[in-house]
Every structure is written in structure tokens, then in C-alpha cells.
Tab-separated table of C-alpha atoms in Angstrom:
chain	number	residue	atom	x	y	z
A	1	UNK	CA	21.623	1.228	-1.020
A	2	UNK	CA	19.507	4.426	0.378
A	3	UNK	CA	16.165	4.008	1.864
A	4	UNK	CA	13.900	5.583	-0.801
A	5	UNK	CA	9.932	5.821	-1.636
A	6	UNK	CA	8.656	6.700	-5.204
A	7	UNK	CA	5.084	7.213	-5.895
A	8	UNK	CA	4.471	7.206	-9.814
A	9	UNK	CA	1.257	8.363	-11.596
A	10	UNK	CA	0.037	5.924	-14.357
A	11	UNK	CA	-2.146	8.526	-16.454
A	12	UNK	CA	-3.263	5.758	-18.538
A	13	UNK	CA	-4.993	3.651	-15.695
A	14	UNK	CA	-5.168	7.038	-13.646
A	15	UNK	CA	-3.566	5.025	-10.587
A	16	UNK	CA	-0.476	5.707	-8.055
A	17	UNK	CA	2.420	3.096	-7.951
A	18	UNK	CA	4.544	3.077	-4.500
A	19	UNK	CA	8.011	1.635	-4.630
A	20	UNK	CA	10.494	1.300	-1.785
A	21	UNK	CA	13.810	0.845	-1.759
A	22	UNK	CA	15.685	-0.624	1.217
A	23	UNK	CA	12.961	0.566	3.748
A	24	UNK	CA	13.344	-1.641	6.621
A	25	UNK	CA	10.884	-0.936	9.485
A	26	UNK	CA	12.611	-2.092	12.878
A	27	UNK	CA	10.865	0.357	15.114
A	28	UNK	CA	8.105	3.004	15.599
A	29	UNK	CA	10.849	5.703	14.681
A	30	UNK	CA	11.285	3.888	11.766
A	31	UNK	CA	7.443	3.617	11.006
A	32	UNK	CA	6.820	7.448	11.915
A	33	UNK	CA	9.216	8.159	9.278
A	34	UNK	CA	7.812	6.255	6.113
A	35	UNK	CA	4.301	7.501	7.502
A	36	UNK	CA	5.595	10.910	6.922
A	37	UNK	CA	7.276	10.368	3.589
A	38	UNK	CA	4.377	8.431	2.086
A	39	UNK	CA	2.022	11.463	3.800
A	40	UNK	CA	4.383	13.842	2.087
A	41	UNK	CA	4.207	12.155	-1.250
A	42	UNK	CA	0.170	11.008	-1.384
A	43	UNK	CA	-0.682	14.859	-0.112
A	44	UNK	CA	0.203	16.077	-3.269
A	45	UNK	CA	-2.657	14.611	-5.493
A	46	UNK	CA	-5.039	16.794	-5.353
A	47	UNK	CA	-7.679	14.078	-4.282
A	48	UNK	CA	-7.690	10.211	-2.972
A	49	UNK	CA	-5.958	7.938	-5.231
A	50	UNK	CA	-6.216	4.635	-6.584
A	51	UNK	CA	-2.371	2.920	-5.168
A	52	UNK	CA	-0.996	0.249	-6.440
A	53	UNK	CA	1.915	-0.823	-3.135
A	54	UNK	CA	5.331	-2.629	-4.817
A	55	UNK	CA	5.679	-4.480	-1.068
A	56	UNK	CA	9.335	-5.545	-2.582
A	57	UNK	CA	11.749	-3.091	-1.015
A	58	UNK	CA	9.794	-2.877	2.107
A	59	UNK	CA	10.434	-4.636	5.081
A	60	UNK	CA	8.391	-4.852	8.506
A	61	UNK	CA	10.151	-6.383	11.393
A	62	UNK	CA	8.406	-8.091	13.847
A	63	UNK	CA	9.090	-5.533	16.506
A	64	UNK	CA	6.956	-2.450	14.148
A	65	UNK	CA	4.383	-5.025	12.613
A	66	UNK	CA	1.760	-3.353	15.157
A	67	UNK	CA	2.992	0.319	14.996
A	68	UNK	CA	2.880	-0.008	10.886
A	69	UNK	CA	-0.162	-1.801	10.986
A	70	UNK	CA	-2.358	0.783	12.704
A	71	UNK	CA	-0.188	3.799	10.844
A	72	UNK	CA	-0.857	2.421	7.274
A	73	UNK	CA	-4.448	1.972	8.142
A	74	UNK	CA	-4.651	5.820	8.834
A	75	UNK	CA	-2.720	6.707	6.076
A	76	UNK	CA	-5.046	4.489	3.615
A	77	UNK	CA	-7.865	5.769	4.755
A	78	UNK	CA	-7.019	9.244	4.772
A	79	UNK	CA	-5.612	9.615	1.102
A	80	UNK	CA	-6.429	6.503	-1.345
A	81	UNK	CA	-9.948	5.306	-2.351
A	82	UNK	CA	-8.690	1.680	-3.133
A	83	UNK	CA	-5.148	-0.247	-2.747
A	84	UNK	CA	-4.267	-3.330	-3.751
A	85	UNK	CA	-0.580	-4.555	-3.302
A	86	UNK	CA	1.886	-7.147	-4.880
A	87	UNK	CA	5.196	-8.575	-4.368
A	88	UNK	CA	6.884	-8.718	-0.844
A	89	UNK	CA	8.716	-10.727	1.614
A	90	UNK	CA	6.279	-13.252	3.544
A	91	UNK	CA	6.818	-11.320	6.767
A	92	UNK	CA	5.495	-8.219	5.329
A	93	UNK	CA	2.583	-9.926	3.302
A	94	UNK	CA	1.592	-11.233	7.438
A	95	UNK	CA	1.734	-7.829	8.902
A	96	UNK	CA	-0.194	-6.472	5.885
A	97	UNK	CA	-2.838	-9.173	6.191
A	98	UNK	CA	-2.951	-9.411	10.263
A	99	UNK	CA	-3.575	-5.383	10.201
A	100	UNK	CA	-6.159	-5.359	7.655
A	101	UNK	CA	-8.202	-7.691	9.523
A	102	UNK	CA	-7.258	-5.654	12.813
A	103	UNK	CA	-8.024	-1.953	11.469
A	104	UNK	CA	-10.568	-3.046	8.957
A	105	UNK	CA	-7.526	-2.127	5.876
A	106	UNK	CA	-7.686	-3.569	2.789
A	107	UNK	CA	-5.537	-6.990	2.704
A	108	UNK	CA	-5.149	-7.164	-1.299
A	109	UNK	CA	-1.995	-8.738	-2.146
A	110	UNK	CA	-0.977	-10.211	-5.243
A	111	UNK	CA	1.652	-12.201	-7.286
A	112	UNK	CA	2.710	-8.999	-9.516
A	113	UNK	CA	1.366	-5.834	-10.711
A	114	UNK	CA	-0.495	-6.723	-13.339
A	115	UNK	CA	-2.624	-9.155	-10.981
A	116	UNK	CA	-3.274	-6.249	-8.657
A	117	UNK	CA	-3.785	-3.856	-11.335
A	118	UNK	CA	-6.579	-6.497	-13.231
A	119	UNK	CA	-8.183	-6.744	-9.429
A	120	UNK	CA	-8.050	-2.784	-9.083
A	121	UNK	CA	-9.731	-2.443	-12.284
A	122	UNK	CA	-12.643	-5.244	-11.832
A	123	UNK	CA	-13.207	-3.322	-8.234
A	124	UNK	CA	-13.073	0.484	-9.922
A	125	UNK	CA	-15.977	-1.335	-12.750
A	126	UNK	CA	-17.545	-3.042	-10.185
A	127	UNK	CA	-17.954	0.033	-8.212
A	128	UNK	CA	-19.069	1.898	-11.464
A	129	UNK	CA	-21.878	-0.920	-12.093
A	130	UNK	CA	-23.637	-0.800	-9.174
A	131	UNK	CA	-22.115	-3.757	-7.190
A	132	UNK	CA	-20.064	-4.035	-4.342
A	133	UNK	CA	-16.755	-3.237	-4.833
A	134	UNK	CA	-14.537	-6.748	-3.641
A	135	UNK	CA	-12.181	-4.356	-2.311
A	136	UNK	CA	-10.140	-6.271	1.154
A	137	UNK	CA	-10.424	-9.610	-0.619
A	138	UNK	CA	-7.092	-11.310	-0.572
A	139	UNK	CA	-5.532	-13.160	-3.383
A	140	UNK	CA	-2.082	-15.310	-3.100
């Protein structure tokens, strides 16, 4: 299979889903390119999104766990309000966690997306109440 990224618009819960497909990050030529397809993709909203991240299909080697971990900090911060992630291979879930507490990213991760949608929803009514959003909270 053919590295791919999707982003999907859920009108109903007016959030993003990001899929990958056989994106295996070995290097920082490998992380430059998905930060420029997932730029390329999250530019066209016309405003930050709520993203839901399907981690299954993406894969962060050891050797670009720092390189991705700073990029997808920048690209978070830059185009999505809130993200909250689910699924993954344990190596990925790490570099995800270790650079959230590094950059100051959010380190949501959950069992499936349904879980991370629920927690996505309870931070966007949260935020719409008054209280602190519990965004960066992780669940396993």
C-alpha cells in the first residue's frame, strides 16, 4: 500500500478526522513531508478545527520521534483549536505523549473514536460553560 492522509469533515459534530495510511516516519525528510501534507490539507478550512487523529496507519520511528514531536506541535497549534487522538501502535502513542509534555501539545489518546470524540465533546461543553477545558489530559 501507498502512503496516504485523509482529513474528513464530520458536519454533524462539526469536527476533522485524520487518517493515514502506511505513513511511516523514519526520518526528518519523512516528517517534513507529512508536515506539509497535513499543512496542505488543515489550510483549507477556513478557520482552526476541532481534529480527531486515527494514530493507526501512522508510524514514528525512533530515529523522527523528536523531529515529529516538535513539527506536530507547530502544526497543532497553528490550525486546530482542540485534538484528541485514538488508536495507534505503542511507539507512536510514546512519541505523542513524550512531545506533548515537551512542547506543551495536547497528549489525548484514546481506545477508539468514539472515546475521543465523547472527550472532545465534554472539553468543547466544558469550554462553552465556563470551565476549564481538560484539554492535554491523557486517557488509556
Amino acid at each position: 500500500m501507498a502512503w496516504k492522509i485523509a482529513f474528513d469533515y464530520d458536519e454533524q459534530h462539526d469536527v476533522v478526522t485524520a487518517t493515514f495510511q502506511d505513513c511511516i516516519l523514519n526520518n526528518a525528510l519523512d516528517v517534513a513531508r507529512w508536515r506539509t501534507e497535513v499543512e496542505g490539507h488543515l489550510s483549507k478550512f477556513p478557520s482552526k478545527v476541532d481534529l480527531l487523529i486515527n494514530l493507526d496507519g501512522l508510524v514514528v520511528k525512533y530515529t523522527a520521534g523528536r523531529v515529529f514531536g516538535r513539527e506536530r506541535s507547530e502544526v497543532l497549534s497553528r490550525y486546530t483549536r482542540r485534538s484528541f487522538r485514538f488508536g495507534g501502535d505503542e511507539m507512536t502513542k510514546m512519541f505523542v505523549s513524550t512531545s506533548g509534555v515537551i512542547n506543551g501539545a495536547a497528549v489525548n489518546v484514546y481506545r477508539s473514536r468514539d472515546d475521543a470524540l465523547r472527550a472532545l465533546l465534554s472539553d468543547r461543553a466544558a469550554e462553552a460553560g465556563g470551565k476549564s477545558p481538560v484539554s492535554g489530559k491523557k486517557a488509556i
